[in-house]
PDB file of C-alpha atoms in Angstrom:
ATOM      1  CA  MET M  20       5.566  15.405 -34.014  1.00 57.00           C
ATOM      2  CA  LYS M  21       6.008  12.492 -31.622  1.00 58.00           C
ATOM      3  CA  LYS M  22       3.586  10.366 -33.652  1.00 55.00           C
ATOM      4  CA  ILE M  23       5.507  11.032 -36.870  1.00 55.00           C
ATOM      5  CA  ALA M  24       8.792   9.987 -35.243  1.00 47.00           C
ATOM      6  CA  ILE M  25       7.163   6.774 -33.951  1.00 53.00           C
ATOM      7  CA  ILE M  26       5.732   6.003 -37.396  1.00 54.00           C
ATOM      8  CA  ILE M  27       9.101   6.549 -39.094  1.00 55.00           C
ATOM      9  CA  LEU M  28      10.855   4.372 -36.504  1.00 48.00           C
ATOM     10  CA  SER M  29       8.211   1.655 -36.924  1.00 54.00           C
ATOM     11  CA  VAL M  30       8.598   1.685 -40.701  1.00 48.00           C
ATOM     12  CA  PHE M  31      12.388   1.357 -40.281  1.00 47.00           C
ATOM     13  CA  LEU M  32      11.968  -1.659 -38.024  1.00 46.00           C
ATOM     14  CA  LEU M  33       9.276  -3.325 -40.139  1.00 47.00           C
ATOM     15  CA  THR M  34      11.242  -2.990 -43.369  1.00 47.00           C
ATOM     16  CA  GLY M  35      14.234  -4.612 -41.745  1.00 45.00           C
ATOM     17  CA  CYS M  36      16.753  -1.814 -41.898  1.00 46.00           C
ATOM     18  CA  GLY M  37      18.966  -3.825 -39.554  1.00 44.00           C
ATOM     19  CA  SER M  38      22.065  -5.702 -40.606  1.00 42.00           C
ATOM     20  CA  MET M  39      20.047  -8.487 -42.279  1.00 41.00           C
ATOM     21  CA  SER M  40      17.888  -6.319 -44.512  1.00 55.00           C
ATOM     22  CA  SER M  41      19.394  -6.864 -47.941  1.00 82.00           C
ATOM     23  CA  VAL M  42      19.365 -10.093 -49.907  1.00 79.00           C
ATOM     24  CA  GLU M  43      23.134  -9.730 -50.311  1.00 83.00           C
ATOM     25  CA  ASN M  44      23.648  -9.679 -46.532  1.00 84.00           C
ATOM     26  CA  GLN M  45      21.355 -12.677 -46.100  1.00 82.00           C
ATOM     27  CA  ILE M  46      23.162 -14.698 -48.757  1.00 83.00           C
ATOM     28  CA  GLU M  47      26.539 -13.758 -47.290  1.00 87.00           C
ATOM     29  CA  GLN M  48      25.605 -15.912 -44.287  1.00 88.00           C
ATOM     30  CA  THR M  49      25.550 -18.980 -46.550  1.00 91.00           C
ATOM     31  CA  THR M  50      29.234 -18.711 -47.530  1.00 94.00           C
ATOM     32  CA  PRO M  51      30.767 -22.067 -46.615  1.00 96.00           C
ATOM     33  CA  LYS M  52      33.989 -22.456 -44.665  1.00 96.00           C
ATOM     34  CA  ILE M  53      36.058 -24.995 -46.617  1.00 97.00           C
ATOM     35  CA  THR M  54      39.240 -26.381 -45.054  1.00 96.00           C
ATOM     36  CA  LEU M  55      41.583 -29.346 -45.270  1.00 96.00           C
ATOM     37  CA  LYS M  56      41.310 -31.935 -42.501  1.00 93.00           C
ATOM     38  CA  SER M  57      45.108 -32.195 -42.259  1.00 92.00           C
ATOM     39  CA  SER M  58      45.443 -28.412 -42.035  1.00 92.00           C
ATOM     40  CA  PRO M  59      42.274 -26.735 -40.659  1.00 91.00           C
ATOM     41  CA  SER M  60      43.891 -23.293 -40.854  1.00 93.00           C
ATOM     42  CA  THR M  61      44.225 -23.666 -44.650  1.00 92.00           C
ATOM     43  CA  LYS M  62      41.104 -22.130 -46.167  1.00 92.00           C
ATOM     44  CA  ILE M  63      39.783 -22.857 -49.654  1.00 95.00           C
ATOM     45  CA  LYS M  64      38.014 -19.734 -50.912  1.00 94.00           C
ATOM     46  CA  PRO M  65      34.687 -20.388 -52.642  1.00 95.00           C
ATOM     47  CA  SER M  66      33.144 -17.984 -55.162  1.00 94.00           C
ATOM     48  CA  ARG M  67      29.381 -17.581 -55.464  1.00 93.00           C
ATOM     49  CA  THR M  68      27.778 -18.268 -58.835  1.00 92.00           C
ATOM     50  CA  ASP M  69      24.003 -18.128 -58.622  1.00 92.00           C
ATOM     51  CA  PHE M  70      21.206 -17.992 -56.091  1.00 92.00           C
ATOM     52  CA  SER M  71      17.470 -17.825 -55.580  1.00 92.00           C
ATOM     53  CA  TRP M  72      16.684 -15.953 -52.387  1.00 89.00           C
ATOM     54  CA  ASN M  73      13.667 -13.947 -51.133  1.00 83.00           C
ATOM     55  CA  GLY M  74      12.431 -13.460 -54.703  1.00 83.00           C
ATOM     56  CA  ALA M  75      15.840 -12.388 -56.042  1.00 86.00           C
ATOM     57  CA  GLN M  76      17.627 -14.620 -58.560  1.00 90.00           C
ATOM     58  CA  THR M  77      20.785 -14.708 -60.603  1.00 90.00           C
ATOM     59  CA  LYS M  78      21.682 -17.062 -63.413  1.00 87.00           C
ATOM     60  CA  ALA M  79      24.479 -19.572 -62.997  1.00 84.00           C
ATOM     61  CA  TYR M  80      27.885 -18.235 -63.866  1.00 84.00           C
ATOM     62  CA  PHE M  81      31.139 -19.972 -63.289  1.00 85.00           C
ATOM     63  CA  PRO M  82      34.262 -19.862 -65.402  1.00 88.00           C
ATOM     64  CA  ALA M  83      35.112 -22.569 -67.907  1.00 90.00           C
ATOM     65  CA  PRO M  84      36.999 -25.261 -65.986  1.00 91.00           C
ATOM     66  CA  GLN M  85      40.086 -25.036 -68.222  1.00 89.00           C
ATOM     67  CA  GLY M  86      40.435 -21.301 -67.654  1.00 89.00           C
ATOM     68  CA  PHE M  87      39.682 -21.573 -63.948  1.00 91.00           C
ATOM     69  CA  LEU M  88      42.126 -24.422 -63.333  1.00 90.00           C
ATOM     70  CA  ASN M  89      44.911 -22.830 -65.378  1.00 88.00           C
ATOM     71  CA  GLY M  90      44.488 -19.249 -64.166  1.00 84.00           C
ATOM     72  CA  LYS M  91      43.776 -19.592 -60.450  1.00 86.00           C
ATOM     73  CA  LYS M  92      46.225 -20.446 -57.691  1.00 88.00           C
ATOM     74  CA  LEU M  93      44.671 -23.489 -56.038  1.00 93.00           C
ATOM     75  CA  VAL M  94      45.147 -24.879 -52.539  1.00 94.00           C
ATOM     76  CA  GLN M  95      47.499 -27.858 -52.740  1.00 94.00           C
ATOM     77  CA  THR M  96      47.086 -31.080 -50.789  1.00 94.00           C
ATOM     78  CA  ASN M  97      48.004 -34.742 -51.052  1.00 93.00           C
ATOM     79  CA  ASN M  98      45.695 -37.500 -52.252  1.00 92.00           C
ATOM     80  CA  THR M  99      45.062 -38.939 -48.775  1.00 94.00           C
ATOM     81  CA  ASP M 100      43.585 -35.739 -47.371  1.00 95.00           C
ATOM     82  CA  LYS M 101      39.933 -34.906 -46.765  1.00 96.00           C
ATOM     83  CA  VAL M 102      38.075 -31.647 -47.288  1.00 97.00           C
ATOM     84  CA  GLN M 103      35.699 -30.331 -44.638  1.00 97.00           C
ATOM     85  CA  ILE M 104      32.814 -28.029 -45.519  1.00 97.00           C
ATOM     86  CA  THR M 105      31.072 -26.086 -42.767  1.00 96.00           C
ATOM     87  CA  ILE M 106      27.808 -24.277 -43.501  1.00 96.00           C
ATOM     88  CA  GLN M 107      25.458 -22.491 -41.109  1.00 92.00           C
ATOM     89  CA  PRO M 108      22.449 -24.805 -40.690  1.00 93.00           C
ATOM     90  CA  LYS M 109      20.172 -21.810 -39.996  1.00 91.00           C
ATOM     91  CA  VAL M 110      20.265 -18.466 -41.845  1.00 89.00           C
ATOM     92  CA  ARG M 111      18.427 -15.284 -40.907  1.00 84.00           C
ATOM     93  CA  THR M 112      16.247 -13.944 -43.702  1.00 81.00           C
ATOM     94  CA  GLY M 113      14.964 -10.911 -41.833  1.00 75.00           C
ATOM     95  CA  ILE M 114      14.553  -9.577 -38.333  1.00 80.00           C
ATOM     96  CA  ILE M 115      12.423 -12.520 -37.209  1.00 84.00           C
ATOM     97  CA  ASN M 116      12.489 -15.057 -40.058  1.00 85.00           C
ATOM     98  CA  THR M 117      15.037 -17.815 -40.540  1.00 87.00           C
ATOM     99  CA  THR M 118      15.489 -20.582 -43.084  1.00 90.00           C
ATOM    100  CA  HIS M 119      17.124 -23.956 -42.492  1.00 93.00           C
ATOM    101  CA  LEU M 120      19.638 -25.828 -44.603  1.00 93.00           C
ATOM    102  CA  MET M 121      17.958 -28.904 -46.078  1.00 93.00           C
ATOM    103  CA  ALA M 122      20.675 -30.402 -48.272  1.00 93.00           C
ATOM    104  CA  ILE M 123      23.951 -29.854 -50.041  1.00 95.00           C
ATOM    105  CA  THR M 124      25.151 -31.313 -53.319  1.00 96.00           C
ATOM    106  CA  LEU M 125      28.760 -31.388 -54.442  1.00 97.00           C
ATOM    107  CA  GLU M 126      29.877 -32.059 -58.001  1.00 97.00           C
ATOM    108  CA  MET M 127      33.285 -32.193 -59.616  1.00 95.00           C
ATOM    109  CA  VAL M 128      33.573 -30.430 -62.967  1.00 92.00           C
ATOM    110  CA  PRO M 129      35.946 -32.130 -65.428  1.00 87.00           C
ATOM    111  CA  LYS M 130      38.214 -29.979 -67.609  1.00 84.00           C
ATOM    112  CA  SER M 131      35.853 -30.541 -70.535  1.00 83.00           C
ATOM    113  CA  GLY M 132      33.081 -28.786 -68.564  1.00 84.00           C
ATOM    114  CA  GLU M 133      30.634 -31.576 -69.399  1.00 86.00           C
ATOM    115  CA  ASP M 134      29.048 -34.356 -67.327  1.00 87.00           C
ATOM    116  CA  PHE M 135      29.522 -33.085 -63.789  1.00 92.00           C
ATOM    117  CA  LEU M 136      30.454 -35.939 -61.462  1.00 95.00           C
ATOM    118  CA  PRO M 137      28.543 -36.184 -58.151  1.00 96.00           C
ATOM    119  CA  ILE M 138      30.770 -36.402 -55.077  1.00 96.00           C
ATOM    120  CA  ASP M 139      29.732 -38.324 -51.968  1.00 95.00           C
ATOM    121  CA  VAL M 140      29.847 -36.133 -48.896  1.00 96.00           C
ATOM    122  CA  LYS M 141      29.524 -37.499 -45.388  1.00 96.00           C
ATOM    123  CA  GLU M 142      27.787 -35.422 -42.740  1.00 94.00           C
ATOM    124  CA  LEU M 143      29.953 -35.364 -39.605  1.00 94.00           C
ATOM    125  CA  GLU M 144      27.619 -33.227 -37.509  1.00 92.00           C
ATOM    126  CA  SER M 145      24.987 -30.595 -38.095  1.00 90.00           C
ATOM    127  CA  GLY M 146      26.460 -28.110 -40.568  1.00 92.00           C
ATOM    128  CA  THR M 147      29.739 -29.993 -41.228  1.00 95.00           C
ATOM    129  CA  TRP M 148      30.449 -32.360 -44.137  1.00 97.00           C
ATOM    130  CA  GLN M 149      33.550 -34.119 -45.349  1.00 97.00           C
ATOM    131  CA  TYR M 150      34.714 -35.763 -48.563  1.00 97.00           C
ATOM    132  CA  ASN M 151      37.861 -37.530 -49.772  1.00 96.00           C
ATOM    133  CA  VAL M 152      39.991 -35.792 -52.358  1.00 94.00           C
ATOM    134  CA  PRO M 153      40.602 -37.657 -55.648  1.00 93.00           C
ATOM    135  CA  ALA M 154      43.408 -40.217 -55.699  1.00 92.00           C
ATOM    136  CA  ASP M 155      44.784 -38.923 -59.012  1.00 92.00           C
ATOM    137  CA  VAL M 156      47.246 -36.045 -59.122  1.00 93.00           C
ATOM    138  CA  GLY M 157      45.788 -32.978 -60.841  1.00 92.00           C
ATOM    139  CA  LYS M 158      43.657 -29.849 -60.551  1.00 93.00           C
ATOM    140  CA  TYR M 159      39.968 -30.122 -59.711  1.00 94.00           C
ATOM    141  CA  MET M 160      37.039 -27.721 -59.840  1.00 95.00           C
ATOM    142  CA  TYR M 161      33.952 -28.261 -57.663  1.00 96.00           C
ATOM    143  CA  ILE M 162      30.400 -26.901 -57.598  1.00 96.00           C
ATOM    144  CA  LEU M 163      28.662 -26.795 -54.194  1.00 97.00           C
ATOM    145  CA  LYS M 164      24.912 -26.137 -54.011  1.00 96.00           C
ATOM    146  CA  GLU M 165      23.208 -25.347 -50.704  1.00 96.00           C
ATOM    147  CA  SER M 166      19.417 -25.811 -50.598  1.00 95.00           C
ATOM    148  CA  TYR M 167      17.327 -24.183 -47.872  1.00 92.00           C
ATOM    149  CA  ASP M 168      13.796 -25.076 -46.661  1.00 86.00           C
ATOM    150  CA  ASP M 169      10.930 -25.535 -49.075  1.00 71.00           C
ATOM    151  CA  ASP M 170      10.936 -21.890 -50.125  1.00 74.00           C
ATOM    152  CA  GLY M 171      13.180 -22.615 -53.131  1.00 83.00           C
ATOM    153  CA  TYR M 172      16.131 -20.818 -51.558  1.00 92.00           C
ATOM    154  CA  TYR M 173      19.494 -22.005 -52.833  1.00 94.00           C
ATOM    155  CA  VAL M 174      23.015 -20.668 -53.276  1.00 94.00           C
ATOM    156  CA  THR M 175      25.741 -22.166 -55.476  1.00 96.00           C
ATOM    157  CA  TYR M 176      29.506 -21.809 -55.040  1.00 96.00           C
ATOM    158  CA  TYR M 177      32.565 -23.033 -56.931  1.00 96.00           C
ATOM    159  CA  PHE M 178      36.086 -23.696 -55.689  1.00 96.00           C
ATOM    160  CA  GLY M 179      39.251 -25.526 -56.739  1.00 95.00           C
ATOM    161  CA  LEU M 180      41.850 -27.859 -55.351  1.00 95.00           C
ATOM    162  CA  GLU M 181      45.196 -29.241 -56.570  1.00 94.00           C
ATOM    163  CA  ILE M 182      46.203 -32.774 -55.621  1.00 94.00           C
ATOM    164  CA  THR M 183      49.994 -33.113 -55.569  1.00 90.00           C
ATOM    165  CA  GLU M 184      50.566 -36.725 -54.357  1.00 80.00           C
TER     166      GLU M 184
END
């Protein structure tokens, strides 16, 4: 009976039944913290679109920019502000394994939904980037892609911002 209990416990540990066992829990660690430099307590909530992680994949889905920008309450800021993005540089993919953030890409999606515009982001320190908001007043939708190691892991998020002046 003791041997059976040890085998069951070993199987539990080897299959990763801990808090990091599911792909969903692993990906949750990649959720970026997006704030305004002028107001760090103001959080911009990103929504996940697609990912490729530990063999699991989803196709890209994000709303049409016109619908998103017209139907969602966006964080407002002025045109001299900067946005800071903080992402964990190392993510646990199991009990022992980890993967490291290799790169991020940020693109602005125009209302037409065509020709995404790349945005220059400046790395401030490991895991923290910053970019200037557009000078023109308006509503903006962004796509943020996080790429991890050479394993093909990536996660994509979208979020919005409203520039008031």
